[in-house]
């Protein structure tokens, strides 16, 4: 609906369209140090709602929030061999503090396994201290050579949860439960983005994990975005940090652990999964403004009626904003609100008011409806729900339409030009995966063909690999 | 009430008592890098409530949350002369990133004036963009040689708000409003800690500010703690970062600015303002557990009744926790809950149950009361309010009892051994202030003798300086 001049069309240049939406909707901008990001107030208001929804789900599982230091001794990271290998190339190193060179350099946390487990070793003594489930909201730094706002930034915001359990089974069950009850639920119910869930291959899993579970979504250009991951860490960190408990018979045992996280990357997913050529399209649960009440043209009583309607909507629990600015022009203001992805727009002018009606425009579909003014505050909550379902259905249709079942490597490469390729795992193998990687295609996850999570005892023949180009 | 062996008595060694409370109530512990801090789940749950209360007040003033980068080019800090002089000795410097030496070192933010104002310069064009009010919740790093948990740590958590205005008057009015409506209100209504408000002297004000407003509270040992500050920045940063707007007649003008913040230091204030020889005493609005329901002795139906009561309390909107653990002993559990500062304790045993009653113990005063079980859920909210008022009254009495009006330097030094000294400003002067500093006493604030904020036109003779030893 926006004039073609506002944004580069998605079909023409998707990455450029993305950059423009992030900038023009005032979500974020680059910081002065290369790769860093300023999250602007409008973007942060969306992030705060994602945070609140995640926080509720994390706490519902029994985890408690805490905070661990930003700065970690370099030696801590070296204790777990795979972990340091995975993160070394991305570290930011502090060599001077308080005007002096430090005796031992410290790194800015790229993730907090090491520093949190040093505390766990002190906090856990007995089986009565287990399970221990801790979450933190924090910034982390991983030096990024090809930054892209929200998707890959040198500093990003995330939550990271870390847990310790008395048995391998309990840890494994939690890691799986997290990917369903925390992440898939958030993505689908709140963000309106359908996801595939499954296990990462050995090549793709987290540095130091024995298994990584993932949620993967399809973006508007058919590429995959990893939305969140949940790791079984086995006893790798427990051995290194000596995290033991006395079991019920008094024997010392090593704990079994998990860690899981989701980041400001989800903001990029919102843009790329729902956005159209007019800009953002925000799911109502995370929209800072759910309804904008727009004075289309001034006239007797119009401003007052618009103001009254805004108040009525707020009283109905809707996040409503009045736009009665005399400038810029009505058309320009419409374009701006569409860019910002506001789910519902109510337009009110003298003629509407004379008829006791207002024009309602849904951001998820073309066309306008005229509704009696007096009913609006009552009907808007249902309309918002319809917008949410509309966005979600469109994303589900896009995912289904661009996912193909194929039988071999050639099939994967062809399908990955458009979207996702599901291939029998035994037609792929580690060599096949390496060949795909050389072509820029990765295995996003391994699952059962019916969409269920794989079990340890499943033979490769019973599983499929979902492959795609990815962000 | 706790056995004397649990904590060092406050009167014997206040700093040691403080350390022990922070450790034994499981609020925080030191991190692996000297001066850093782990905020444990119980401590963080308190901080989350302080955050929520602050966030609500900040947003009520019209500020919006955003997020700015952790890493700042060293050259940014050098742009404002006083600012860099103030912070240079405390900086943590990153010299390597992504496996390479950086061309220009970057510092970890000690505060965000410089990086935020670089964004403000882009965001502000017209008078219609003003006032611009932005807040961020973030970690900052100031290298600390004599760390003490919550009070002085190398990394701490805080909020920092930054605003830009079209006139000096508007900025000055906001800086004063903040110290009253955000900080004093939080301290007194939520934390139950009475504060004095006033202006810092030139020696004590923020590096780069033209005026600093402060809230100061008295701790249990009579020393002062700065709870929060609000700065008028004038046009210092606007000049350096070229933050201008076109006014209504189209002329370019520099903006006028403020910045204000409060940190995890407030956690230290809670401990030191309210704590007693048995441990923490938490104001109910920030207590993670407001009521603990304690099974004093097992018996028929006791566990069930305690469970039921806990549920009834939760339904009444109270944060209640059941403690029906068979061990440790009842006495030990009482000591633990007192250490953790839970405002109300309900004890239930077989004899109480037979009489249809329960024992209620307030954490703010000695003595026990017996109340009918059936009335408890209804009466607890009022009891919690009484505990809150009880703690607040005790702190107010302590402050009044240890504040003395004196006439000269000798009087200040004598009074500051016990608490606060209020001295006529013209009896002090800058030389007098230097002499006090040499003795470890500082001017905490300047105010009118009736407690009101000083105005620019007030002569020194109309003002008093409140002096104290301080954390």
PDB file of C-alpha atoms in Angstrom, chain A residues 29-33 36-42 44-45 48 55 59 64-73 76 88-99 102 106 108-109 115 118-119 122-123 128 132 134 137 139 141 143 145 154-155 157 321 327, chain B residues 29-33 36-42 44-45 48 55 59 64-73 76 88-99 102 106 108-109 115 118-119 122-123 128 132 134 137 139 141 143 145 154-155 157 321 327:
ATOM      1  CA  UNK A  29      20.949   1.666  14.084  1.00  0.00           C
ATOM      2  CA  UNK A  30      24.661   0.918  14.151  1.00  0.00           C
ATOM      3  CA  UNK A  31      26.787   2.032  17.115  1.00  0.00           C
ATOM      4  CA  UNK A  32      30.126   3.845  16.885  1.00  0.00           C
ATOM      5  CA  UNK A  33      32.181   0.657  17.351  1.00  0.00           C
ATOM      6  CA  UNK A  36      27.559  -2.799  17.744  1.00  0.00           C
ATOM      7  CA  UNK A  37      23.928  -1.728  17.781  1.00  0.00           C
ATOM      8  CA  UNK A  38      21.676   0.933  19.234  1.00  0.00           C
ATOM      9  CA  UNK A  39      18.185  -0.451  19.860  1.00  0.00           C
ATOM     10  CA  UNK A  40      15.927   2.585  19.450  1.00  0.00           C
ATOM     11  CA  UNK A  41      12.921   3.202  21.704  1.00  0.00           C
ATOM     12  CA  UNK A  42      10.373   1.756  19.263  1.00  0.00           C
ATOM     13  CA  UNK A  44      13.184  -1.703  22.456  1.00  0.00           C
ATOM     14  CA  UNK A  45       9.467  -1.472  23.311  1.00  0.00           C
ATOM     15  CA  UNK A  48      10.561  -5.546  26.264  1.00  0.00           C
ATOM     16  CA  UNK A  55      10.583 -14.398  31.322  1.00  0.00           C
ATOM     17  CA  UNK A  59       9.937 -18.839  35.461  1.00  0.00           C
ATOM     18  CA  UNK A  64      15.038 -18.085  38.899  1.00  0.00           C
ATOM     19  CA  UNK A  65      16.767 -14.988  37.580  1.00  0.00           C
ATOM     20  CA  UNK A  66      20.245 -13.994  38.757  1.00  0.00           C
ATOM     21  CA  UNK A  67      23.174 -12.004  37.416  1.00  0.00           C
ATOM     22  CA  UNK A  68      26.770 -13.058  36.753  1.00  0.00           C
ATOM     23  CA  UNK A  69      29.797 -10.929  35.843  1.00  0.00           C
ATOM     24  CA  UNK A  70      30.450  -9.521  32.380  1.00  0.00           C
ATOM     25  CA  UNK A  71      34.202 -10.102  32.777  1.00  0.00           C
ATOM     26  CA  UNK A  72      35.655 -13.604  32.810  1.00  0.00           C
ATOM     27  CA  UNK A  73      39.311 -14.592  33.340  1.00  0.00           C
ATOM     28  CA  UNK A  76      38.224 -19.946  32.671  1.00  0.00           C
ATOM     29  CA  UNK A  88      38.234 -17.924  20.793  1.00  0.00           C
ATOM     30  CA  UNK A  89      37.964 -16.264  17.375  1.00  0.00           C
ATOM     31  CA  UNK A  90      35.148 -14.028  18.591  1.00  0.00           C
ATOM     32  CA  UNK A  91      36.476 -12.818  21.935  1.00  0.00           C
ATOM     33  CA  UNK A  92      36.875  -9.211  23.064  1.00  0.00           C
ATOM     34  CA  UNK A  93      39.859  -8.999  25.418  1.00  0.00           C
ATOM     35  CA  UNK A  94      40.342  -6.439  28.179  1.00  0.00           C
ATOM     36  CA  UNK A  95      44.041  -5.930  28.837  1.00  0.00           C
ATOM     37  CA  UNK A  96      43.926  -2.729  30.904  1.00  0.00           C
ATOM     38  CA  UNK A  97      41.834  -1.798  33.911  1.00  0.00           C
ATOM     39  CA  UNK A  98      42.037   1.150  36.292  1.00  0.00           C
ATOM     40  CA  UNK A  99      44.930   2.650  34.359  1.00  0.00           C
ATOM     41  CA  UNK A 102      46.137  -6.482  33.995  1.00  0.00           C
ATOM     42  CA  UNK A 106      39.984 -10.935  30.999  1.00  0.00           C
ATOM     43  CA  UNK A 108      33.966 -10.052  27.895  1.00  0.00           C
ATOM     44  CA  UNK A 109      31.534 -12.961  28.188  1.00  0.00           C
ATOM     45  CA  UNK A 115      31.460 -18.158  35.172  1.00  0.00           C
ATOM     46  CA  UNK A 118      32.110 -21.665  38.972  1.00  0.00           C
ATOM     47  CA  UNK A 119      29.216 -20.476  41.188  1.00  0.00           C
ATOM     48  CA  UNK A 122      29.884 -23.604  45.389  1.00  0.00           C
ATOM     49  CA  UNK A 123      26.082 -23.634  45.530  1.00  0.00           C
ATOM     50  CA  UNK A 128      18.511 -31.434  47.941  1.00  0.00           C
ATOM     51  CA  UNK A 132      19.233 -25.857  40.232  1.00  0.00           C
ATOM     52  CA  UNK A 134      19.118 -20.155  36.972  1.00  0.00           C
ATOM     53  CA  UNK A 137      19.190 -11.428  31.142  1.00  0.00           C
ATOM     54  CA  UNK A 139      24.524  -8.570  27.055  1.00  0.00           C
ATOM     55  CA  UNK A 141      29.989  -9.887  23.019  1.00  0.00           C
ATOM     56  CA  UNK A 143      33.316 -10.048  17.650  1.00  0.00           C
ATOM     57  CA  UNK A 145      33.173  -9.272  11.045  1.00  0.00           C
ATOM     58  CA  UNK A 154      29.194  -7.794  18.083  1.00  0.00           C
ATOM     59  CA  UNK A 155      27.127  -7.148  21.198  1.00  0.00           C
ATOM     60  CA  UNK A 157      21.070  -8.919  24.334  1.00  0.00           C
ATOM     61  CA  UNK A 321      -2.318   5.947  20.208  1.00  0.00           C
ATOM     62  CA  UNK A 327       1.320  17.561   9.572  1.00  0.00           C
TER      63      UNK A 327
ATOM     64  CA  UNK B  29      29.087 -13.091  46.228  1.00  0.00           C
ATOM     65  CA  UNK B  30      32.314 -12.006  44.555  1.00  0.00           C
ATOM     66  CA  UNK B  31      33.023 -12.999  40.940  1.00  0.00           C
ATOM     67  CA  UNK B  32      36.290 -14.482  39.645  1.00  0.00           C
ATOM     68  CA  UNK B  33      37.616 -11.126  38.404  1.00  0.00           C
ATOM     69  CA  UNK B  36      33.004  -8.126  40.135  1.00  0.00           C
ATOM     70  CA  UNK B  37      29.830  -9.524  41.669  1.00  0.00           C
ATOM     71  CA  UNK B  38      27.420 -12.406  41.293  1.00  0.00           C
ATOM     72  CA  UNK B  39      23.898 -11.359  42.271  1.00  0.00           C
ATOM     73  CA  UNK B  40      22.336 -14.570  43.568  1.00  0.00           C
ATOM     74  CA  UNK B  41      18.702 -15.496  42.846  1.00  0.00           C
ATOM     75  CA  UNK B  42      17.378 -14.235  46.197  1.00  0.00           C
ATOM     76  CA  UNK B  44      18.173 -10.608  42.167  1.00  0.00           C
ATOM     77  CA  UNK B  45      14.499 -11.175  43.007  1.00  0.00           C
ATOM     78  CA  UNK B  48      13.810  -7.094  39.963  1.00  0.00           C
ATOM     79  CA  UNK B  55      10.830   1.621  35.606  1.00  0.00           C
ATOM     80  CA  UNK B  59       8.031   5.909  32.256  1.00  0.00           C
ATOM     81  CA  UNK B  64      11.144   5.540  26.922  1.00  0.00           C
ATOM     82  CA  UNK B  65      13.548   2.647  27.280  1.00  0.00           C
ATOM     83  CA  UNK B  66      16.220   1.939  24.686  1.00  0.00           C
ATOM     84  CA  UNK B  67      19.621   0.232  24.564  1.00  0.00           C
ATOM     85  CA  UNK B  68      23.024   1.637  23.622  1.00  0.00           C
ATOM     86  CA  UNK B  69      26.326  -0.194  23.061  1.00  0.00           C
ATOM     87  CA  UNK B  70      28.560  -1.460  25.857  1.00  0.00           C
ATOM     88  CA  UNK B  71      31.676  -0.551  23.883  1.00  0.00           C
ATOM     89  CA  UNK B  72      32.654   3.068  23.288  1.00  0.00           C
ATOM     90  CA  UNK B  73      35.609   4.374  21.222  1.00  0.00           C
ATOM     91  CA  UNK B  76      34.448   9.619  22.407  1.00  0.00           C
ATOM     92  CA  UNK B  88      39.834   7.819  33.047  1.00  0.00           C
ATOM     93  CA  UNK B  89      41.261   6.229  36.195  1.00  0.00           C
ATOM     94  CA  UNK B  90      38.380   3.725  36.292  1.00  0.00           C
ATOM     95  CA  UNK B  91      38.224   2.565  32.680  1.00  0.00           C
ATOM     96  CA  UNK B  92      38.432  -1.012  31.412  1.00  0.00           C
ATOM     97  CA  UNK B  93      40.071  -0.992  27.993  1.00  0.00           C
ATOM     98  CA  UNK B  94      39.531  -3.558  25.242  1.00  0.00           C
ATOM     99  CA  UNK B  95      42.581  -3.746  23.027  1.00  0.00           C
ATOM    100  CA  UNK B  96      41.884  -6.990  21.137  1.00  0.00           C
ATOM    101  CA  UNK B  97      38.768  -8.164  19.341  1.00  0.00           C
ATOM    102  CA  UNK B  98      38.158 -11.117  17.032  1.00  0.00           C
ATOM    103  CA  UNK B  99      41.726 -12.337  17.478  1.00  0.00           C
ATOM    104  CA  UNK B 102      42.159  -3.114  17.473  1.00  0.00           C
ATOM    105  CA  UNK B 106      37.562   0.815  22.956  1.00  0.00           C
ATOM    106  CA  UNK B 108      33.620  -0.532  28.365  1.00  0.00           C
ATOM    107  CA  UNK B 109      31.052   2.156  29.222  1.00  0.00           C
ATOM    108  CA  UNK B 115      27.460   7.159  23.091  1.00  0.00           C
ATOM    109  CA  UNK B 118      26.051  10.632  19.451  1.00  0.00           C
ATOM    110  CA  UNK B 119      22.608   9.140  18.719  1.00  0.00           C
ATOM    111  CA  UNK B 122      21.087  12.232  14.715  1.00  0.00           C
ATOM    112  CA  UNK B 123      17.613  11.928  16.251  1.00  0.00           C
ATOM    113  CA  UNK B 128       9.076  18.956  17.595  1.00  0.00           C
ATOM    114  CA  UNK B 132      13.631  13.629  24.061  1.00  0.00           C
ATOM    115  CA  UNK B 134      15.469   8.001  26.918  1.00  0.00           C
ATOM    116  CA  UNK B 137      18.868  -0.572  31.934  1.00  0.00           C
ATOM    117  CA  UNK B 139      25.678  -2.834  33.210  1.00  0.00           C
ATOM    118  CA  UNK B 141      32.217  -0.954  34.481  1.00  0.00           C
ATOM    119  CA  UNK B 143      37.533  -0.377  37.858  1.00  0.00           C
ATOM    120  CA  UNK B 145      40.380  -1.028  43.845  1.00  0.00           C
ATOM    121  CA  UNK B 154      33.851  -3.014  39.222  1.00  0.00           C
ATOM    122  CA  UNK B 155      30.703  -3.906  37.310  1.00  0.00           C
ATOM    123  CA  UNK B 157      23.748  -2.746  37.171  1.00  0.00           C
ATOM    124  CA  UNK B 321       5.976 -19.573  50.823  1.00  0.00           C
ATOM    125  CA  UNK B 327      14.932 -30.593  58.494  1.00  0.00           C
TER     126      UNK B 327
END
